[in-house]
Amino acid sequence: MSKLDRAIVCSFALALVVCAACATTRDRFVPETETEAGATLPTDTVTDAGLEAGPPQCPSNECLPLHLDCNADAGDGCEANVRTDIENCGGCGTRCDDGGAPPPHTRPACLEGQCVFLCTDDLPFGPMRNCFGADPMIGDPVKGCSAQLACDPRNCGGCGVVAPVDPRGDHICIGGNPLPACPNGATNCGAGTCGLQCKDLNHDAKNCGACGRQCPDSSISAETVALLATKHIVFTCDGPNPAGGLPGCKPICDASLIPPHVWRDCNGDLEKTVADPANPAFDGCELDTFENKDNCGACGNKCNEVCHTKPSSTTLEQVCDCPPGLTWCGNECVDTTNDPHHCGSCQGDCLGPWEGGNGSPVCIDSQCTYKCKAGFADCNKQLPDGCEVDTQNFPAHCGSCGHACAKDQRCGNGECQVQDCSKGPVK
C-alpha cells in the first residue's frame, strides 16, 4: 500500500471515531468507558443504522427547562424544579414557607413557579375551599379556605351549590350532598349543621318524641337522676310508642365514649335500683364490660385471648380476640404478613427512616424491606439513609444505580442529557 493510500485510510478512520463520539444514543444514557490511555470517553450504543435523523448529538451540561442547580452541587445535577419546589419557587432561594402559620385550612405550595396557599382536606372538616377566589383550590392570603364543602349549605359539595329549602325553611347539607329534608325519617330540630340538626325523635334522649323534650321527664327529680348516675344508670328515649303518642323514657346501663365504659347489670337488679335508688342493697349496673376478658361487652362472655372494641365502631361494641388471619399485638388486631410495625410477629418492627428517607419501610409476606419513592433509589445499600439517590438528576446514578453519565454531563428526568454538537464540547 502506498503512502497516499495509507493516509486516506487513516483519515477515514479518524472521521469515524469523531462521528461515533457525537452520535445520538438510543437510550440517551452515555455511560463512561476507560480507554487504553486512561481517558474517559462517552460510549455510543447504537450502530450507524440506528442513528436518528438530524444533527449529531453530544453530551450536554445544560439543565432541563424549569430545572436549576440551586445548591451548586454537580453531584445531584439540576436538583431544583422551580415549577414546584417550595424552597426554590420560580428561582433559586425563593421559599414559599417562611416558617409562619399559613392562613386557615391551607398549606404553602409552589404552583407553576408561583408561591400560593393550597386548600387542604382537614379532619374533621373535610374538603375546604376558597369560594371567593378565581380558583377554589387556592386560598386567600388572609382568610384561607373558609368553605366546608361537606357541610356548608351554600357551597354543598362545590362552590355555589345551594342546598334546597326543607319544610322547616332550613338548608341541609350532609357529606357534601344537598338534601331536600333530613334523611331516614329524622326531624330537623334546628341548632346545627352537617346533619346535626336532624334528630331521631324515637331514640334521642334530648329530643324524645318532640324537639327539645329531654329524658328523663320532670316526673323524676334531679336528685334521683344524680343518685342513679352513681350506679351507672341513665335514661334513653324508648320509641316509637306502640299505642301512639309520645314515647317513654327508659332507664338503661350507661355506655360512655369519654372515658370509655360499657356498664352491664349482671345480677338483674336494675329495676329494683330505679325503684329504690338509695337502697345500698341494689347496685344497678355494677360491671364494666369494656375490654373485660371475662365479660366482653356482655355478662359472662369470655374471650380466649383479649376483649377489645370492634374497629370503626362508634358505639364501643366489644368483641373477643381477632378475626382469622389477624394477630393481637398490643392494642389492635394486625396482619403480620404486611404490617411494617409487626412484620412476621408482634415484635417485627421494620427498620429504616419514615421521614426524610425518600421512602418507607414495608412488610411483604412477613419480610421487611424498604420501598423507595418514584425517582429515588438505595444505591449504597445503607438502610439508615434510606433511598439517598435522586436518580432523576444524579449523574453518577442516572435513571438507575451505577448508570453514570459522561464527565460533566447533566442528568435530567433520569436520562443523560445531550445537545446539538454544533454548540461545542461540554465545558
PDB file of C-alpha atoms in Angstrom, residues 113-351:
ATOM      1  CA  GLY A 113     -43.376  28.799  39.749  1.00  0.00           C
ATOM      2  CA  GLN A 114     -45.606  30.929  41.983  1.00  0.00           C
ATOM      3  CA  CYS A 115     -45.968  30.675  45.763  1.00  0.00           C
ATOM      4  CA  VAL A 116     -49.569  30.048  46.788  1.00  0.00           C
ATOM      5  CA  PHE A 117     -51.571  28.644  49.693  1.00  0.00           C
ATOM      6  CA  LEU A 118     -53.382  25.487  48.638  1.00  0.00           C
ATOM      7  CA  CYS A 119     -56.631  24.481  50.338  1.00  0.00           C
ATOM      8  CA  THR A 120     -56.444  21.350  52.466  1.00  0.00           C
ATOM      9  CA  ASP A 121     -58.753  18.473  53.342  1.00  0.00           C
ATOM     10  CA  ASP A 122     -58.683  18.722  57.127  1.00  0.00           C
ATOM     11  CA  LEU A 123     -60.180  16.379  59.688  1.00  0.00           C
ATOM     12  CA  PRO A 124     -62.832  16.745  60.926  1.00  0.00           C
ATOM     13  CA  PHE A 125     -63.805  19.455  58.446  1.00  0.00           C
ATOM     14  CA  GLY A 126     -63.346  17.530  55.190  1.00  0.00           C
ATOM     15  CA  PRO A 127     -62.553  19.351  51.933  1.00  0.00           C
ATOM     16  CA  MET A 128     -62.047  23.086  52.445  1.00  0.00           C
ATOM     17  CA  ARG A 129     -62.210  25.519  49.532  1.00  0.00           C
ATOM     18  CA  ASN A 130     -61.963  29.252  48.821  1.00  0.00           C
ATOM     19  CA  CYS A 131     -65.261  30.031  47.138  1.00  0.00           C
ATOM     20  CA  PHE A 132     -64.472  33.751  46.898  1.00  0.00           C
ATOM     21  CA  GLY A 133     -61.419  33.389  44.658  1.00  0.00           C
ATOM     22  CA  ALA A 134     -60.865  32.686  40.966  1.00  0.00           C
ATOM     23  CA  ASP A 135     -59.524  29.212  41.784  1.00  0.00           C
ATOM     24  CA  PRO A 136     -61.306  27.497  44.712  1.00  0.00           C
ATOM     25  CA  MET A 137     -58.219  25.368  45.393  1.00  0.00           C
ATOM     26  CA  ILE A 138     -56.045  28.426  46.134  1.00  0.00           C
ATOM     27  CA  GLY A 139     -56.673  30.051  49.488  1.00  0.00           C
ATOM     28  CA  ASP A 140     -56.980  33.715  50.301  1.00  0.00           C
ATOM     29  CA  PRO A 141     -53.693  35.065  51.746  1.00  0.00           C
ATOM     30  CA  VAL A 142     -55.531  36.142  54.908  1.00  0.00           C
ATOM     31  CA  LYS A 143     -58.804  34.223  55.184  1.00  0.00           C
ATOM     32  CA  GLY A 144     -57.506  30.986  53.701  1.00  0.00           C
ATOM     33  CA  CYS A 145     -60.154  28.456  52.651  1.00  0.00           C
ATOM     34  CA  SER A 146     -63.376  29.005  54.575  1.00  0.00           C
ATOM     35  CA  ALA A 147     -65.949  26.909  52.684  1.00  0.00           C
ATOM     36  CA  GLN A 148     -66.551  23.494  54.256  1.00  0.00           C
ATOM     37  CA  LEU A 149     -67.925  21.594  51.269  1.00  0.00           C
ATOM     38  CA  ALA A 150     -69.133  18.670  53.380  1.00  0.00           C
ATOM     39  CA  CYS A 151     -71.495  20.843  55.451  1.00  0.00           C
ATOM     40  CA  ASP A 152     -71.833  24.348  54.018  1.00  0.00           C
ATOM     41  CA  PRO A 153     -75.429  24.632  52.710  1.00  0.00           C
ATOM     42  CA  ARG A 154     -74.368  27.489  50.413  1.00  0.00           C
ATOM     43  CA  ASN A 155     -71.416  25.543  48.996  1.00  0.00           C
ATOM     44  CA  CYS A 156     -72.595  21.959  49.378  1.00  0.00           C
ATOM     45  CA  GLY A 157     -70.171  19.628  47.587  1.00  0.00           C
ATOM     46  CA  GLY A 158     -68.901  22.510  45.463  1.00  0.00           C
ATOM     47  CA  CYS A 159     -68.702  26.286  45.411  1.00  0.00           C
ATOM     48  CA  GLY A 160     -72.067  27.897  44.765  1.00  0.00           C
ATOM     49  CA  VAL A 161     -74.098  24.691  45.166  1.00  0.00           C
ATOM     50  CA  VAL A 162     -77.029  25.709  47.410  1.00  0.00           C
ATOM     51  CA  ALA A 163     -78.997  23.020  49.235  1.00  0.00           C
ATOM     52  CA  PRO A 164     -82.790  23.188  48.683  1.00  0.00           C
ATOM     53  CA  VAL A 165     -85.156  24.604  51.296  1.00  0.00           C
ATOM     54  CA  ASP A 166     -86.632  21.911  53.581  1.00  0.00           C
ATOM     55  CA  PRO A 167     -90.106  22.030  55.221  1.00  0.00           C
ATOM     56  CA  ARG A 168     -88.666  23.949  58.166  1.00  0.00           C
ATOM     57  CA  GLY A 169     -87.163  26.593  55.894  1.00  0.00           C
ATOM     58  CA  ASP A 170     -83.634  25.301  56.502  1.00  0.00           C
ATOM     59  CA  HIS A 171     -80.936  24.158  54.067  1.00  0.00           C
ATOM     60  CA  ILE A 172     -79.458  20.724  54.785  1.00  0.00           C
ATOM     61  CA  CYS A 173     -76.024  19.637  53.547  1.00  0.00           C
ATOM     62  CA  ILE A 174     -74.656  16.305  54.768  1.00  0.00           C
ATOM     63  CA  GLY A 175     -71.397  14.865  53.471  1.00  0.00           C
ATOM     64  CA  GLY A 176     -71.414  17.288  50.554  1.00  0.00           C
ATOM     65  CA  ASN A 177     -74.902  16.155  49.477  1.00  0.00           C
ATOM     66  CA  PRO A 178     -77.641  18.837  49.262  1.00  0.00           C
ATOM     67  CA  LEU A 179     -80.826  17.273  50.665  1.00  0.00           C
ATOM     68  CA  PRO A 180     -84.472  18.403  50.475  1.00  0.00           C
ATOM     69  CA  ALA A 181     -85.080  17.154  54.065  1.00  0.00           C
ATOM     70  CA  CYS A 182     -83.450  15.215  56.890  1.00  0.00           C
ATOM     71  CA  PRO A 183     -82.697  11.606  55.880  1.00  0.00           C
ATOM     72  CA  ASN A 184     -84.130   8.357  57.265  1.00  0.00           C
ATOM     73  CA  GLY A 185     -87.221   9.895  58.801  1.00  0.00           C
ATOM     74  CA  ALA A 186     -85.280  12.209  61.089  1.00  0.00           C
ATOM     75  CA  THR A 187     -86.703  15.583  62.093  1.00  0.00           C
ATOM     76  CA  ASN A 188     -84.984  18.943  61.714  1.00  0.00           C
ATOM     77  CA  CYS A 189     -84.803  20.373  65.228  1.00  0.00           C
ATOM     78  CA  GLY A 190     -82.537  23.270  64.188  1.00  0.00           C
ATOM     79  CA  ALA A 191     -79.415  24.424  66.009  1.00  0.00           C
ATOM     80  CA  GLY A 192     -76.845  22.540  63.958  1.00  0.00           C
ATOM     81  CA  THR A 193     -75.225  21.938  60.582  1.00  0.00           C
ATOM     82  CA  CYS A 194     -73.908  18.972  58.612  1.00  0.00           C
ATOM     83  CA  GLY A 195     -76.863  16.855  59.725  1.00  0.00           C
ATOM     84  CA  LEU A 196     -76.509  17.578  63.435  1.00  0.00           C
ATOM     85  CA  GLN A 197     -79.839  19.390  63.288  1.00  0.00           C
ATOM     86  CA  CYS A 198     -81.534  16.145  62.171  1.00  0.00           C
ATOM     87  CA  LYS A 199     -82.778  14.186  65.212  1.00  0.00           C
ATOM     88  CA  ASP A 200     -84.290  10.716  65.670  1.00  0.00           C
ATOM     89  CA  LEU A 201     -87.303  11.501  67.843  1.00  0.00           C
ATOM     90  CA  ASN A 202     -87.743   7.823  68.731  1.00  0.00           C
ATOM     91  CA  HIS A 203     -84.334   7.332  70.326  1.00  0.00           C
ATOM     92  CA  ASP A 204     -82.742  10.724  71.042  1.00  0.00           C
ATOM     93  CA  ALA A 205     -82.769  11.298  74.797  1.00  0.00           C
ATOM     94  CA  LYS A 206     -82.593  15.081  74.265  1.00  0.00           C
ATOM     95  CA  ASN A 207     -85.376  15.123  71.677  1.00  0.00           C
ATOM     96  CA  CYS A 208     -87.706  12.319  72.711  1.00  0.00           C
ATOM     97  CA  GLY A 209     -90.910  12.367  70.683  1.00  0.00           C
ATOM     98  CA  ALA A 210     -90.554  16.101  70.081  1.00  0.00           C
ATOM     99  CA  CYS A 211     -87.729  18.566  69.579  1.00  0.00           C
ATOM    100  CA  GLY A 212     -86.353  19.647  72.956  1.00  0.00           C
ATOM    101  CA  ARG A 213     -88.192  17.041  75.069  1.00  0.00           C
ATOM    102  CA  GLN A 214     -85.485  15.513  77.278  1.00  0.00           C
ATOM    103  CA  CYS A 215     -85.260  12.231  79.174  1.00  0.00           C
ATOM    104  CA  PRO A 216     -85.947  11.723  81.953  1.00  0.00           C
ATOM    105  CA  ASP A 217     -89.041  13.911  82.131  1.00  0.00           C
ATOM    106  CA  SER A 218     -89.977  16.120  85.044  1.00  0.00           C
ATOM    107  CA  SER A 219     -91.675  13.246  86.904  1.00  0.00           C
ATOM    108  CA  ILE A 220     -88.222  12.122  88.091  1.00  0.00           C
ATOM    109  CA  SER A 221     -86.381  14.555  90.351  1.00  0.00           C
ATOM    110  CA  ALA A 222     -82.892  15.791  89.641  1.00  0.00           C
ATOM    111  CA  GLU A 223     -81.740  14.243  92.946  1.00  0.00           C
ATOM    112  CA  THR A 224     -82.948  10.805  91.827  1.00  0.00           C
ATOM    113  CA  VAL A 225     -81.303  11.190  88.430  1.00  0.00           C
ATOM    114  CA  ALA A 226     -77.992  12.050  90.088  1.00  0.00           C
ATOM    115  CA  LEU A 227     -78.257   9.110  92.502  1.00  0.00           C
ATOM    116  CA  LEU A 228     -78.965   6.667  89.658  1.00  0.00           C
ATOM    117  CA  ALA A 229     -75.989   8.038  87.742  1.00  0.00           C
ATOM    118  CA  THR A 230     -73.697   6.943  90.593  1.00  0.00           C
ATOM    119  CA  LYS A 231     -74.895   3.397  89.873  1.00  0.00           C
ATOM    120  CA  HIS A 232     -74.293   3.890  86.122  1.00  0.00           C
ATOM    121  CA  ILE A 233     -77.974   4.171  85.145  1.00  0.00           C
ATOM    122  CA  VAL A 234     -79.048   6.741  82.564  1.00  0.00           C
ATOM    123  CA  PHE A 235     -82.216   7.295  80.504  1.00  0.00           C
ATOM    124  CA  THR A 236     -82.892   6.852  76.807  1.00  0.00           C
ATOM    125  CA  CYS A 237     -85.864   7.510  74.567  1.00  0.00           C
ATOM    126  CA  ASP A 238     -87.884   4.286  74.188  1.00  0.00           C
ATOM    127  CA  GLY A 239     -89.738   4.938  70.942  1.00  0.00           C
ATOM    128  CA  PRO A 240     -91.782   4.518  68.980  1.00  0.00           C
ATOM    129  CA  ASN A 241     -94.786   4.252  71.281  1.00  0.00           C
ATOM    130  CA  PRO A 242     -96.895   1.282  70.042  1.00  0.00           C
ATOM    131  CA  ALA A 243    -100.024   2.925  71.451  1.00  0.00           C
ATOM    132  CA  GLY A 244     -99.240   6.216  69.747  1.00  0.00           C
ATOM    133  CA  GLY A 245     -98.360   9.464  71.397  1.00  0.00           C
ATOM    134  CA  LEU A 246     -95.036  10.407  72.920  1.00  0.00           C
ATOM    135  CA  PRO A 247     -92.525   7.626  73.630  1.00  0.00           C
ATOM    136  CA  GLY A 248     -91.453   6.968  77.189  1.00  0.00           C
ATOM    137  CA  CYS A 249     -88.068   7.425  78.830  1.00  0.00           C
ATOM    138  CA  LYS A 250     -86.373   4.125  79.666  1.00  0.00           C
ATOM    139  CA  PRO A 251     -83.593   3.527  82.242  1.00  0.00           C
ATOM    140  CA  ILE A 252     -80.575   1.701  80.790  1.00  0.00           C
ATOM    141  CA  CYS A 253     -76.968   0.938  81.703  1.00  0.00           C
ATOM    142  CA  ASP A 254     -74.525   3.677  80.746  1.00  0.00           C
ATOM    143  CA  ALA A 255     -72.081   3.261  77.851  1.00  0.00           C
ATOM    144  CA  SER A 256     -69.848   6.300  77.514  1.00  0.00           C
ATOM    145  CA  LEU A 257     -67.112   7.104  74.998  1.00  0.00           C
ATOM    146  CA  ILE A 258     -65.134   9.505  77.218  1.00  0.00           C
ATOM    147  CA  PRO A 259     -63.906   7.893  79.321  1.00  0.00           C
ATOM    148  CA  PRO A 260     -64.780   4.565  77.701  1.00  0.00           C
ATOM    149  CA  HIS A 261     -67.158   2.390  79.765  1.00  0.00           C
ATOM    150  CA  VAL A 262     -69.719  -0.285  78.890  1.00  0.00           C
ATOM    151  CA  TRP A 263     -71.669  -0.973  82.073  1.00  0.00           C
ATOM    152  CA  ARG A 264     -73.931  -4.001  82.451  1.00  0.00           C
ATOM    153  CA  ASP A 265     -76.433  -5.270  85.042  1.00  0.00           C
ATOM    154  CA  CYS A 266     -75.244  -8.815  85.631  1.00  0.00           C
ATOM    155  CA  ASN A 267     -77.177  -9.544  88.843  1.00  0.00           C
ATOM    156  CA  GLY A 268     -80.521  -8.356  87.484  1.00  0.00           C
ATOM    157  CA  ASP A 269     -81.401  -5.609  89.958  1.00  0.00           C
ATOM    158  CA  LEU A 270     -81.654  -2.623  87.597  1.00  0.00           C
ATOM    159  CA  GLU A 271     -85.423  -2.192  88.010  1.00  0.00           C
ATOM    160  CA  LYS A 272     -85.132  -2.532  91.777  1.00  0.00           C
ATOM    161  CA  THR A 273     -82.400   0.094  91.789  1.00  0.00           C
ATOM    162  CA  VAL A 274     -84.574   2.505  89.795  1.00  0.00           C
ATOM    163  CA  ALA A 275     -87.465   1.937  92.215  1.00  0.00           C
ATOM    164  CA  ASP A 276     -85.293   2.412  95.310  1.00  0.00           C
ATOM    165  CA  PRO A 277     -82.058   4.145  94.243  1.00  0.00           C
ATOM    166  CA  ALA A 278     -80.964   4.956  97.813  1.00  0.00           C
ATOM    167  CA  ASN A 279     -81.030   1.292  98.890  1.00  0.00           C
ATOM    168  CA  PRO A 280     -77.395   0.098  99.229  1.00  0.00           C
ATOM    169  CA  ALA A 281     -78.520  -3.493  98.550  1.00  0.00           C
ATOM    170  CA  PHE A 282     -79.135  -2.600  94.925  1.00  0.00           C
ATOM    171  CA  ASP A 283     -76.112  -1.729  92.783  1.00  0.00           C
ATOM    172  CA  GLY A 284     -77.716  -1.073  89.381  1.00  0.00           C
ATOM    173  CA  CYS A 285     -75.237  -1.608  86.534  1.00  0.00           C
ATOM    174  CA  GLU A 286     -72.327  -2.934  88.551  1.00  0.00           C
ATOM    175  CA  LEU A 287     -69.978  -4.432  85.950  1.00  0.00           C
ATOM    176  CA  ASP A 288     -67.884  -2.572  83.362  1.00  0.00           C
ATOM    177  CA  THR A 289     -67.546  -4.896  80.357  1.00  0.00           C
ATOM    178  CA  PHE A 290     -65.237  -2.586  78.403  1.00  0.00           C
ATOM    179  CA  GLU A 291     -62.119  -4.601  77.454  1.00  0.00           C
ATOM    180  CA  ASN A 292     -63.153  -7.145  80.091  1.00  0.00           C
ATOM    181  CA  LYS A 293     -61.773 -10.526  79.003  1.00  0.00           C
ATOM    182  CA  ASP A 294     -64.171 -12.481  81.251  1.00  0.00           C
ATOM    183  CA  ASN A 295     -67.229 -10.351  80.433  1.00  0.00           C
ATOM    184  CA  CYS A 296     -66.599  -8.897  76.991  1.00  0.00           C
ATOM    185  CA  GLY A 297     -69.410  -6.475  76.220  1.00  0.00           C
ATOM    186  CA  ALA A 298     -71.880  -8.761  77.995  1.00  0.00           C
ATOM    187  CA  CYS A 299     -72.120 -10.660  81.257  1.00  0.00           C
ATOM    188  CA  GLY A 300     -70.245 -13.977  81.106  1.00  0.00           C
ATOM    189  CA  ASN A 301     -68.898 -13.521  77.561  1.00  0.00           C
ATOM    190  CA  LYS A 302     -65.392 -14.996  77.991  1.00  0.00           C
ATOM    191  CA  CYS A 303     -62.591 -14.437  75.487  1.00  0.00           C
ATOM    192  CA  ASN A 304     -59.684 -16.774  74.808  1.00  0.00           C
ATOM    193  CA  GLU A 305     -57.094 -14.041  74.437  1.00  0.00           C
ATOM    194  CA  VAL A 306     -58.396 -10.481  74.572  1.00  0.00           C
ATOM    195  CA  CYS A 307     -61.512  -8.279  74.601  1.00  0.00           C
ATOM    196  CA  HIS A 308     -61.398  -5.086  72.531  1.00  0.00           C
ATOM    197  CA  THR A 309     -63.538  -2.523  70.743  1.00  0.00           C
ATOM    198  CA  LYS A 310     -64.574  -3.528  67.254  1.00  0.00           C
ATOM    199  CA  PRO A 311     -62.614  -1.469  64.673  1.00  0.00           C
ATOM    200  CA  SER A 312     -64.533   1.550  63.355  1.00  0.00           C
ATOM    201  CA  SER A 313     -67.255   1.099  65.974  1.00  0.00           C
ATOM    202  CA  THR A 314     -68.871   4.321  67.165  1.00  0.00           C
ATOM    203  CA  THR A 315     -70.783   2.607  69.980  1.00  0.00           C
ATOM    204  CA  LEU A 316     -67.913   0.847  71.808  1.00  0.00           C
ATOM    205  CA  GLU A 317     -69.058  -2.546  70.537  1.00  0.00           C
ATOM    206  CA  GLN A 318     -66.893  -5.130  72.314  1.00  0.00           C
ATOM    207  CA  VAL A 319     -65.593  -8.251  70.527  1.00  0.00           C
ATOM    208  CA  CYS A 320     -63.403 -11.179  71.514  1.00  0.00           C
ATOM    209  CA  ASP A 321     -59.998 -11.989  70.079  1.00  0.00           C
ATOM    210  CA  CYS A 322     -59.164 -11.288  66.400  1.00  0.00           C
ATOM    211  CA  PRO A 323     -60.715 -12.413  63.100  1.00  0.00           C
ATOM    212  CA  PRO A 324     -58.976 -15.296  61.278  1.00  0.00           C
ATOM    213  CA  GLY A 325     -55.660 -14.229  59.778  1.00  0.00           C
ATOM    214  CA  LEU A 326     -55.075 -11.428  62.281  1.00  0.00           C
ATOM    215  CA  THR A 327     -52.989 -11.373  65.467  1.00  0.00           C
ATOM    216  CA  TRP A 328     -53.499  -9.310  68.597  1.00  0.00           C
ATOM    217  CA  CYS A 329     -50.487  -7.054  69.063  1.00  0.00           C
ATOM    218  CA  GLY A 330     -50.576  -4.636  71.981  1.00  0.00           C
ATOM    219  CA  ASN A 331     -53.882  -2.873  71.376  1.00  0.00           C
ATOM    220  CA  GLU A 332     -55.051  -3.920  67.915  1.00  0.00           C
ATOM    221  CA  CYS A 333     -55.554  -6.837  65.548  1.00  0.00           C
ATOM    222  CA  VAL A 334     -52.924  -6.789  62.790  1.00  0.00           C
ATOM    223  CA  ASP A 335     -51.930  -8.783  59.749  1.00  0.00           C
ATOM    224  CA  THR A 336     -48.329  -9.740  60.454  1.00  0.00           C
ATOM    225  CA  THR A 337     -47.779 -10.599  56.786  1.00  0.00           C
ATOM    226  CA  ASN A 338     -47.962  -6.937  55.692  1.00  0.00           C
ATOM    227  CA  ASP A 339     -47.793  -4.690  58.778  1.00  0.00           C
ATOM    228  CA  PRO A 340     -44.397  -2.893  58.852  1.00  0.00           C
ATOM    229  CA  HIS A 341     -44.691  -2.368  62.617  1.00  0.00           C
ATOM    230  CA  HIS A 342     -45.499  -6.046  63.267  1.00  0.00           C
ATOM    231  CA  CYS A 343     -43.829  -7.868  60.406  1.00  0.00           C
ATOM    232  CA  GLY A 344     -43.775 -11.644  60.911  1.00  0.00           C
ATOM    233  CA  SER A 345     -44.543 -11.188  64.610  1.00  0.00           C
ATOM    234  CA  CYS A 346     -45.744  -8.556  67.066  1.00  0.00           C
ATOM    235  CA  GLN A 347     -42.129  -7.554  67.693  1.00  0.00           C
ATOM    236  CA  GLY A 348     -41.187  -7.333  64.000  1.00  0.00           C
ATOM    237  CA  ASP A 349     -40.780  -3.573  63.581  1.00  0.00           C
ATOM    238  CA  CYS A 350     -39.290  -2.904  60.149  1.00  0.00           C
ATOM    239  CA  LEU A 351     -36.262  -0.606  60.215  1.00  0.00           C
TER     240      LEU A 351
END
